[in-house]
Coordinates of N, CA and C in Angstrom, one line a residue:
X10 N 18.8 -7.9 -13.7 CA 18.9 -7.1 -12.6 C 17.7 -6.1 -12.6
X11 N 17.2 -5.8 -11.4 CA 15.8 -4.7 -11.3 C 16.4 -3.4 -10.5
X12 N 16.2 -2.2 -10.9 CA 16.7 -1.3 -10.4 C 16.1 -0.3 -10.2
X13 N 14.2 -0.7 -10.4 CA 13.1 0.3 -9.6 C 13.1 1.3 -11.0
X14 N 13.5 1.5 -11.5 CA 13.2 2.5 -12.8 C 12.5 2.3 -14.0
X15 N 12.0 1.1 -13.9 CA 11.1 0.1 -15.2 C 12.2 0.0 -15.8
X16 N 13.7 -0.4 -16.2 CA 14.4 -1.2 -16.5 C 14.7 -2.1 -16.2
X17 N 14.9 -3.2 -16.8 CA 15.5 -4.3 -16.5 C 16.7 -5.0 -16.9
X18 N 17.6 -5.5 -16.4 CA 19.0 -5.8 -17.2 C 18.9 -7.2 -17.1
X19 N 19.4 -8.0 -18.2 CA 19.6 -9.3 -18.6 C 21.2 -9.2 -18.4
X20 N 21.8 -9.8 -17.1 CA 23.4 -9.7 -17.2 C 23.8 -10.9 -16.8
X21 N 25.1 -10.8 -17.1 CA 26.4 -12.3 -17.2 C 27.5 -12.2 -16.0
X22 N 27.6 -12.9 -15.6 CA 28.4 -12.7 -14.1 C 29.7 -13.4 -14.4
X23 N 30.5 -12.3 -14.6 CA 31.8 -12.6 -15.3 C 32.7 -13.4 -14.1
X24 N 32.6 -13.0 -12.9 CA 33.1 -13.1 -11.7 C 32.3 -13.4 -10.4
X25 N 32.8 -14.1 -9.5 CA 32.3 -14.1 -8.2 C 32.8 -14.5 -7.2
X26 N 33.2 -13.1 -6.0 CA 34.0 -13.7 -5.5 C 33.0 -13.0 -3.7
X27 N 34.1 -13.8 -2.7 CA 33.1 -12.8 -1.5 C 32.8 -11.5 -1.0
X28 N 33.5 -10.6 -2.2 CA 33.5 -9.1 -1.5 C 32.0 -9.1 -2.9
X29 N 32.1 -9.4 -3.4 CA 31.2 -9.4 -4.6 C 31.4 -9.7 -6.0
X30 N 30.4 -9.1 -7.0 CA 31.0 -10.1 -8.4 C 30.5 -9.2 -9.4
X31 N 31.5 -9.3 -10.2 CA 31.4 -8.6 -11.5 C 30.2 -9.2 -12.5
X32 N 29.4 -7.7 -13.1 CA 28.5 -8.7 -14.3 C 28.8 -7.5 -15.2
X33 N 28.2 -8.1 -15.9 CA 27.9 -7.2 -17.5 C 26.9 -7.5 -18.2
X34 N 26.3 -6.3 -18.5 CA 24.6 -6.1 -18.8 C 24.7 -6.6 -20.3
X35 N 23.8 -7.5 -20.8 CA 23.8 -8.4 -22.5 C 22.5 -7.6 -22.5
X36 N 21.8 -7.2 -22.1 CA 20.4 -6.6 -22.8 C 19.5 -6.2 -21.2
X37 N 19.6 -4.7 -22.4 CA 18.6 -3.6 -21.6 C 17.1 -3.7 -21.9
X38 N 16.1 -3.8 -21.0 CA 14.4 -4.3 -21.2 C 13.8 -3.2 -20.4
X39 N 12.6 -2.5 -21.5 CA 12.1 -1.7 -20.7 C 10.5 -2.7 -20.2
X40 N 10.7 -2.5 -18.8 CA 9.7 -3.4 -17.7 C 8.1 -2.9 -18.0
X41 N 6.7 -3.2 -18.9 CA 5.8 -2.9 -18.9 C 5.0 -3.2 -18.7
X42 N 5.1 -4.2 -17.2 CA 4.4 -4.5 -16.1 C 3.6 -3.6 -15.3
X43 N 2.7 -2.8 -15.5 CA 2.3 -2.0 -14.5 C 0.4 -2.1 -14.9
X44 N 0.2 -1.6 -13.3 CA -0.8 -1.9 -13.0 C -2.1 -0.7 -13.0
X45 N -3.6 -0.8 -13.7 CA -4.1 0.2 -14.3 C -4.8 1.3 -13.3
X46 N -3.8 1.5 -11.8 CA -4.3 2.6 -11.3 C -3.5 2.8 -9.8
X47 N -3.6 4.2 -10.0 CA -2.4 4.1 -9.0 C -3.3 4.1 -7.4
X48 N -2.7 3.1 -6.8 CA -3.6 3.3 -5.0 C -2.6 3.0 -4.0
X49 N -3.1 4.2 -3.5 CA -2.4 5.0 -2.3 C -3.2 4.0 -1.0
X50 N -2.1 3.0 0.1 CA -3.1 2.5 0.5 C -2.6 2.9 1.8
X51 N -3.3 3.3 2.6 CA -3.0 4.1 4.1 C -3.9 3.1 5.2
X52 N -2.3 2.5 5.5 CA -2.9 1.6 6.5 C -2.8 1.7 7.6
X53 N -3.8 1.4 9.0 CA -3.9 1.6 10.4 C -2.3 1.0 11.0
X54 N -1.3 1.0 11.8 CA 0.1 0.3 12.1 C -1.1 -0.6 12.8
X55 N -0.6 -2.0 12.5 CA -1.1 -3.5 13.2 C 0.1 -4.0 13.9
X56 N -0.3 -4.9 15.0 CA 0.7 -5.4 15.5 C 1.3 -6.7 15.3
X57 N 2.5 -6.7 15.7 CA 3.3 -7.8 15.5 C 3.6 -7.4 13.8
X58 N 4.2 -8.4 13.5 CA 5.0 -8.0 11.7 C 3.6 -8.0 10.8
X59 N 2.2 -7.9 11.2 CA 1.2 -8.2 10.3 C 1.8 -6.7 9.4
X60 N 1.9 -5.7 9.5 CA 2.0 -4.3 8.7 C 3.1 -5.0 7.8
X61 N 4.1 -5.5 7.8 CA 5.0 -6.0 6.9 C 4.2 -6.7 6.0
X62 N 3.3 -7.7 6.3 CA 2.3 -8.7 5.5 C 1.8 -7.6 4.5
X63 N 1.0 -6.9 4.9 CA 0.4 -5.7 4.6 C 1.0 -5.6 2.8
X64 N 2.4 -4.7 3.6 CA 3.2 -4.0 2.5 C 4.1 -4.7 1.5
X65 N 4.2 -6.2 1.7 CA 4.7 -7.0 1.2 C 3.6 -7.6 -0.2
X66 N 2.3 -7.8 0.3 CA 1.5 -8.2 -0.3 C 1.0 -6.9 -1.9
X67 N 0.6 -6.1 -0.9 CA 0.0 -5.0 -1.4 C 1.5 -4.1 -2.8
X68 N 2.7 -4.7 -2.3 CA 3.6 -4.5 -3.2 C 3.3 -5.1 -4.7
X69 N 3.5 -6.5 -4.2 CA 2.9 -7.5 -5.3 C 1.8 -7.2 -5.7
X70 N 0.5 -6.6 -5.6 CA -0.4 -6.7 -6.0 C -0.3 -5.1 -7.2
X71 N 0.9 -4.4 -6.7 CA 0.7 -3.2 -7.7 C 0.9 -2.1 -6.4
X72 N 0.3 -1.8 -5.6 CA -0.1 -0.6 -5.0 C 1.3 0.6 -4.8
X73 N 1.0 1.3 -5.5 CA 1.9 2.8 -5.8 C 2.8 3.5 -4.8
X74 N 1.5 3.7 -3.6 CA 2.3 4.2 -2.2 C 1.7 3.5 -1.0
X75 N 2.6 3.4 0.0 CA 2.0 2.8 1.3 C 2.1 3.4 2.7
X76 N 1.7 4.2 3.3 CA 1.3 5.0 4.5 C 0.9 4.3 5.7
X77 N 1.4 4.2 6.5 CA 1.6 3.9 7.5 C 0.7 4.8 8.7
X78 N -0.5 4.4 8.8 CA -1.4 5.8 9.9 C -1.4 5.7 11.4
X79 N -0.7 6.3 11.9 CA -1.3 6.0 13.1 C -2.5 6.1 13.9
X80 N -3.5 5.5 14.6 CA -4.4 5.7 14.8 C -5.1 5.6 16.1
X81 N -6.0 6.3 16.5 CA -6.5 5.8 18.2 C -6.1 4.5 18.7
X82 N -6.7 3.6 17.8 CA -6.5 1.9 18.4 C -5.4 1.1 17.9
X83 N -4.3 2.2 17.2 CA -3.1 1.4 17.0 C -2.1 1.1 18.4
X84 N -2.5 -0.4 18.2 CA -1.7 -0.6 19.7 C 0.0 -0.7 19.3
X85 N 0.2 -0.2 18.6 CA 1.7 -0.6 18.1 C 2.1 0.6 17.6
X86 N 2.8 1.2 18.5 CA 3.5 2.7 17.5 C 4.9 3.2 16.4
X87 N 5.5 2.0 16.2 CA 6.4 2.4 15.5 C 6.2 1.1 14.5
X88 N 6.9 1.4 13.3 CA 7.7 0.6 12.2 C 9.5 0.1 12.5
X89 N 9.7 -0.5 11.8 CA 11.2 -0.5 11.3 C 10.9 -0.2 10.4
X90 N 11.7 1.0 9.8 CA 11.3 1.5 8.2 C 12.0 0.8 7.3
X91 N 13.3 0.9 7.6 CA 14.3 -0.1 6.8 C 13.9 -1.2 6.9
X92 N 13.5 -1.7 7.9 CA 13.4 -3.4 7.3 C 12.4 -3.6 5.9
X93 N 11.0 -2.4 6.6 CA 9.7 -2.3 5.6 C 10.1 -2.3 4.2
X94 N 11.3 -1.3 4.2 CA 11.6 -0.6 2.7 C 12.4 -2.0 2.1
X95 N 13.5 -2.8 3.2 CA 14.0 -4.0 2.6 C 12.5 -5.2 1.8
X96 N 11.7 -5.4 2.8 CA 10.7 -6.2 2.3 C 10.0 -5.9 0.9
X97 N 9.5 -4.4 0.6 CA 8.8 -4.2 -0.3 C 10.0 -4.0 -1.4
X98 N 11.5 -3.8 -1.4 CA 11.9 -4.1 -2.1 C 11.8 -5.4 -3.0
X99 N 12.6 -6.4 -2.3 CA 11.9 -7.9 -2.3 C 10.9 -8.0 -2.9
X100 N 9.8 -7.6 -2.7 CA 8.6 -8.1 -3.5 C 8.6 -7.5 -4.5
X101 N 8.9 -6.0 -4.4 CA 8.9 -5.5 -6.1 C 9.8 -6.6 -7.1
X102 N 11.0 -6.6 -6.6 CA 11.7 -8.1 -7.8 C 11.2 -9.0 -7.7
X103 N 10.4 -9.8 -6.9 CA 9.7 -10.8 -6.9 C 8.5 -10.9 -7.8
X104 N 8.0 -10.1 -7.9 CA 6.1 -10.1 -8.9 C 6.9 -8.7 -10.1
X105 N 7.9 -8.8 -10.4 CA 8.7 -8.2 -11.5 C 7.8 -7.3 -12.0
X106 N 7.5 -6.1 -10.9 CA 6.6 -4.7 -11.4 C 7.8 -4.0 -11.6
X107 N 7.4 -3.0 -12.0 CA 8.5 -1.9 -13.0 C 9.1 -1.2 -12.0
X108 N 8.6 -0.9 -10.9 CA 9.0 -0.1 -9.9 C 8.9 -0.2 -8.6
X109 N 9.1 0.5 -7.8 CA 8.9 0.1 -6.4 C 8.0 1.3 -5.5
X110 N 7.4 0.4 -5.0 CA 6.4 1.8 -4.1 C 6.8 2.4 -3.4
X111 N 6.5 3.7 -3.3 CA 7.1 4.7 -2.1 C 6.7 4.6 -0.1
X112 N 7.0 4.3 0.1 CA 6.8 3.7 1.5 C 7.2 5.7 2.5
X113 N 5.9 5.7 3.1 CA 5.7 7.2 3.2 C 6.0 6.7 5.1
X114 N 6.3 7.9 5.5 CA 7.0 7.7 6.9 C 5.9 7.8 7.8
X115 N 5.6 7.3 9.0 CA 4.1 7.2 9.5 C 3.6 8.4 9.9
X116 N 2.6 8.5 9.9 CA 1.8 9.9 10.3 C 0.1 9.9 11.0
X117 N -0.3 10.8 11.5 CA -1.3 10.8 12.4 C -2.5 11.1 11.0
X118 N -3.5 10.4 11.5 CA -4.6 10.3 10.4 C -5.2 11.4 10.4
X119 N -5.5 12.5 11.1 CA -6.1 14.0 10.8 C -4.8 14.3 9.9
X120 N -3.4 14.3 10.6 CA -2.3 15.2 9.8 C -2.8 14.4 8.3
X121 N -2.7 13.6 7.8 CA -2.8 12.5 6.7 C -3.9 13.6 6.0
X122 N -5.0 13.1 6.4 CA -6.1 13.8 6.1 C -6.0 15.4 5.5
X123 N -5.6 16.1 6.4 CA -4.8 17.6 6.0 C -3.9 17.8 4.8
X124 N -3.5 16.9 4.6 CA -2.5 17.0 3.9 C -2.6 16.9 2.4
X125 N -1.6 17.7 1.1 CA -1.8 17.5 0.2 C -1.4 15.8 -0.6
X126 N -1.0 15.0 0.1 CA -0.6 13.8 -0.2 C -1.6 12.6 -0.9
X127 N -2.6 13.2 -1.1 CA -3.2 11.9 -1.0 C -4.2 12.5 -2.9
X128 N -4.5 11.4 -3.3 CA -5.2 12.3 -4.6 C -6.7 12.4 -4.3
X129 N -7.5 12.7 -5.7 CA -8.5 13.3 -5.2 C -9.6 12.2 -4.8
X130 N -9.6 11.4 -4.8 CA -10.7 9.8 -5.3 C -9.9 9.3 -3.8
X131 N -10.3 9.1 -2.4 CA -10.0 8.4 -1.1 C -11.5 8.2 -0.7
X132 N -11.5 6.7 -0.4 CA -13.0 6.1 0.3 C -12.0 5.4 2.0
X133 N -12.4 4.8 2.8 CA -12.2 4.0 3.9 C -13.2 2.9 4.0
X134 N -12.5 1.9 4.3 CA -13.1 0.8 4.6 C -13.7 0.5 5.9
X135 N -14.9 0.0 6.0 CA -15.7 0.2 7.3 C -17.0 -0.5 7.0
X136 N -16.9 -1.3 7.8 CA -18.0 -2.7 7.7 C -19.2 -2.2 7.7
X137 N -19.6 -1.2 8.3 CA -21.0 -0.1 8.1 C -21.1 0.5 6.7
X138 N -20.4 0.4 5.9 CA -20.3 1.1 4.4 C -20.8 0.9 3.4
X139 N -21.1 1.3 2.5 CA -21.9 0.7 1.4 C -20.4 -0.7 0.5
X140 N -21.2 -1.1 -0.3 CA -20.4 -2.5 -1.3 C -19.6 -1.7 -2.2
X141 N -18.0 -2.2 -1.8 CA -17.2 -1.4 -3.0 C -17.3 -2.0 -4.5
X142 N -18.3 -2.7 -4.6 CA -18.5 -3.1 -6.2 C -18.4 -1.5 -7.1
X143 N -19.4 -1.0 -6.9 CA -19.3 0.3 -7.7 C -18.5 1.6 -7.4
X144 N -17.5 1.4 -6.2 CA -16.9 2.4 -6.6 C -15.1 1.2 -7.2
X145 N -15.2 0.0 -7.5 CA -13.9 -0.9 -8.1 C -14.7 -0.8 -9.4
X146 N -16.1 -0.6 -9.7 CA -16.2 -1.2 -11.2 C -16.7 -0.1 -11.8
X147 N -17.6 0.7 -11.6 CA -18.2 2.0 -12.2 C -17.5 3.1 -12.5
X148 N -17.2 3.8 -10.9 CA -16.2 4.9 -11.4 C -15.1 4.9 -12.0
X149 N -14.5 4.0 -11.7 CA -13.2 3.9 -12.3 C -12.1 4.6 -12.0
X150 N -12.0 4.9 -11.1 CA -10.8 6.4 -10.8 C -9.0 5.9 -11.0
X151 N -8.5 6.8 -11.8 CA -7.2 6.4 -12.0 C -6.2 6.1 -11.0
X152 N -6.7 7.4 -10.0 CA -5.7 7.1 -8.6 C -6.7 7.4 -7.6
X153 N -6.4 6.5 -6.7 CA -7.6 6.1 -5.6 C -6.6 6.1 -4.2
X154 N -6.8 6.6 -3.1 CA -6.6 6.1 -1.6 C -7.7 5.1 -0.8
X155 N -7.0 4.3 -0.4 CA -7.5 3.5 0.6 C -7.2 3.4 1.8
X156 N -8.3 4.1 3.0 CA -8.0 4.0 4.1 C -8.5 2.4 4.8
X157 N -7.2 1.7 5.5 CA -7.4 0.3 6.2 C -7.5 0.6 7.7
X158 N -8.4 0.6 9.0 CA -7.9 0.5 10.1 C -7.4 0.1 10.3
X159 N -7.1 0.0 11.7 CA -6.1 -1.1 12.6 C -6.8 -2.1 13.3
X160 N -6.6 -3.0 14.3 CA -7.4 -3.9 14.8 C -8.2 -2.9 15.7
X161 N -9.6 -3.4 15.7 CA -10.2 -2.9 16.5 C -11.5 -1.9 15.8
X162 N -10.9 -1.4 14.6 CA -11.1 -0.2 13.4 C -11.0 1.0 13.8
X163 N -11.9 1.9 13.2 CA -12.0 2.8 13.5 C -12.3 3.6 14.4
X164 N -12.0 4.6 15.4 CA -12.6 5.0 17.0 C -14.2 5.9 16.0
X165 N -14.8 6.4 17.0 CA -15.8 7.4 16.8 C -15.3 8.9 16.0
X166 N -13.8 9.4 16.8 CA -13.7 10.5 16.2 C -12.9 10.2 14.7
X167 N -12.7 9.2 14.5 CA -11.7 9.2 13.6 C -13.0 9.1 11.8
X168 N -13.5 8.3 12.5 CA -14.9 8.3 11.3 C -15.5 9.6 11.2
X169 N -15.7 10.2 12.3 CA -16.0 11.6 12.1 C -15.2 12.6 11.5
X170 N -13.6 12.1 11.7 CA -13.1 13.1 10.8 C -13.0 12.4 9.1
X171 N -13.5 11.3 8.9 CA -13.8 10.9 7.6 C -14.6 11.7 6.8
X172 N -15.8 11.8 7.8 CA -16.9 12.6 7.4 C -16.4 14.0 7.3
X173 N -16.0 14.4 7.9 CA -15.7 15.9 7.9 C -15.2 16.2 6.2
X174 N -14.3 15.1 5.9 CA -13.6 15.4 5.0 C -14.4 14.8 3.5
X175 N -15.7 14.1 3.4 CA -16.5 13.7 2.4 C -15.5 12.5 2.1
X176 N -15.4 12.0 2.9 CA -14.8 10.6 2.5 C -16.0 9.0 2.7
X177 N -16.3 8.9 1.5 CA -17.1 7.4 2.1 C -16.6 6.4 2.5
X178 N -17.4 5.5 3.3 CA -16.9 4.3 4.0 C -17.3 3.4 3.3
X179 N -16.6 2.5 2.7 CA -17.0 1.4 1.8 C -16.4 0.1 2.4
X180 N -17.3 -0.8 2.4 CA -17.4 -2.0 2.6 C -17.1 -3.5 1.9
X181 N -16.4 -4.3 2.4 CA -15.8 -5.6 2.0 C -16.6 -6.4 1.8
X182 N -17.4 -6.6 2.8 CA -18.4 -7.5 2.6 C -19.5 -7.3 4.6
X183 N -20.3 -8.6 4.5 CA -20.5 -8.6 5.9 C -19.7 -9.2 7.1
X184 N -18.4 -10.2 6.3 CA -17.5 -10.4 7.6 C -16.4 -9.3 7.9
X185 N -16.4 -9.4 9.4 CA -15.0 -9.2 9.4 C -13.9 -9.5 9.8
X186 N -13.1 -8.8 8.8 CA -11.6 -8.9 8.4 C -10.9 -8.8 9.2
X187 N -9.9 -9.2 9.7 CA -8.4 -9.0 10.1 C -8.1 -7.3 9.3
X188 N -7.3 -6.4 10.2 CA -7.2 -5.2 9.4 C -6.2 -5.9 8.1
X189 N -5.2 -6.6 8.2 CA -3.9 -7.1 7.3 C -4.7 -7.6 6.2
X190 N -6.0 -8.7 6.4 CA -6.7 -9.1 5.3 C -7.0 -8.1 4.3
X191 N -7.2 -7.1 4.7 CA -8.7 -6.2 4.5 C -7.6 -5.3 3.5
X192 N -6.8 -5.2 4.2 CA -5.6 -4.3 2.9 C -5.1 -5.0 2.0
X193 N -5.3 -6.2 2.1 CA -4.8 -7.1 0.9 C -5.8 -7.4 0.1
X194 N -7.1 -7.8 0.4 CA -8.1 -7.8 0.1 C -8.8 -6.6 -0.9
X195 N -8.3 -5.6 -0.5 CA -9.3 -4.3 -1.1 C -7.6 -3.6 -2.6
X196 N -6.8 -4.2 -2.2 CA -5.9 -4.2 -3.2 C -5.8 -5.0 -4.3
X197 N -6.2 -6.5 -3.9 CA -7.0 -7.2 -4.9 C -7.8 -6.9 -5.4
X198 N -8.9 -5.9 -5.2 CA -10.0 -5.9 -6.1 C -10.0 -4.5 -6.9
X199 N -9.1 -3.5 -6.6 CA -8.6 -2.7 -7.4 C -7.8 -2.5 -8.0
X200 N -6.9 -3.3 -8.6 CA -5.4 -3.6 -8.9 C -5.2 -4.9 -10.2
X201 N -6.1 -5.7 -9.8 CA -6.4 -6.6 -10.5 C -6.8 -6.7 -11.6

């Protein structure tokens, strides 16, 4: 049994019946699966269940917290939060990480930005950016944010309030991505 606390229980299912079923825990396991940096990944809301893809993936992959931004070109304004928080449960027991990520309630990317939530090491992804080779392999930063647009990417003011804030725009490559790729993609190569 996984219970999000880096334990793990090895148990015997003495019973089972349809209201439910008795077990009993044979061995307590502390879970030391985890992954060497914590990333905060603040994603654009995408439409249709691609944001689930997102947070499902990016669960599996390690990622710590997952932010939900709203953004000029998010053509899709809400989540199911509960479903979200069901799915990334799921995946946390599935790729058997020690814990489960915090799934942050959506918010407007200036308020994001303002805010104390985020740590000190945040780049954005943006096809005009320089190659995240050296900031995944040089710096090294323990806990990193990742800002993902939405379809479409980023508007004019929203890059400018990147800037405002000394945030670099760093780059995937020369194609582009699907926003859902591009968060799964950029979690892969820091997580890994």
């Amino acid at each position: 049994i996984f219970d999000g606390s880096g334990t793990d229980y090895l148990c015997l299912i003495s019973s089972l019946r349809a209201q439910g079923a008795t077990v009993g825990i044979i061995q307590k396991m502390k879970n030391e699966n985890r992954v060497k940096r914590e990333l905060f990944l603040c994603v654009g809301i995408t439409k249709k269940d691609n944001f689930e893809l997102v947070a499902q993936k990016a669960t599996e992959l390690g990622a710590k917290c997952i932010i939900p931004v709203l953004c000029e070109r998010s053509e899709k304004k809400n989540i199911n939060m509960d479903r979200l928080r069901k799915i990334v449960i799921e995946a946390s027991e599935q790729s058997g990480r020690e814990d489960i990520p915090v799934i942050k309630n959506i918010v407007n990317l200036s308020d994001l930005l303002n805010s104390d939530l985020l740590p000190d090491k945040v780049i954005s992804l943006d096809l005009e950016g320089k190659s995240i080779n050296p900031i995944a392999l040089e710096e090294n930063p323990m806990k990193i944010a990742v800002f993902v647009g939405p379809e479409g990417g980023w508007s004019e003011k929203e890059v400018l309030e990147f800037e405002k804030h000394n945030i670099p725009r760093i780059s995937l490559g020369k194609q582009v991505l699907r926003a859902e790729t591009a968060g799964i993609a950029v979690c892969s190569l820091l997580l890994i």
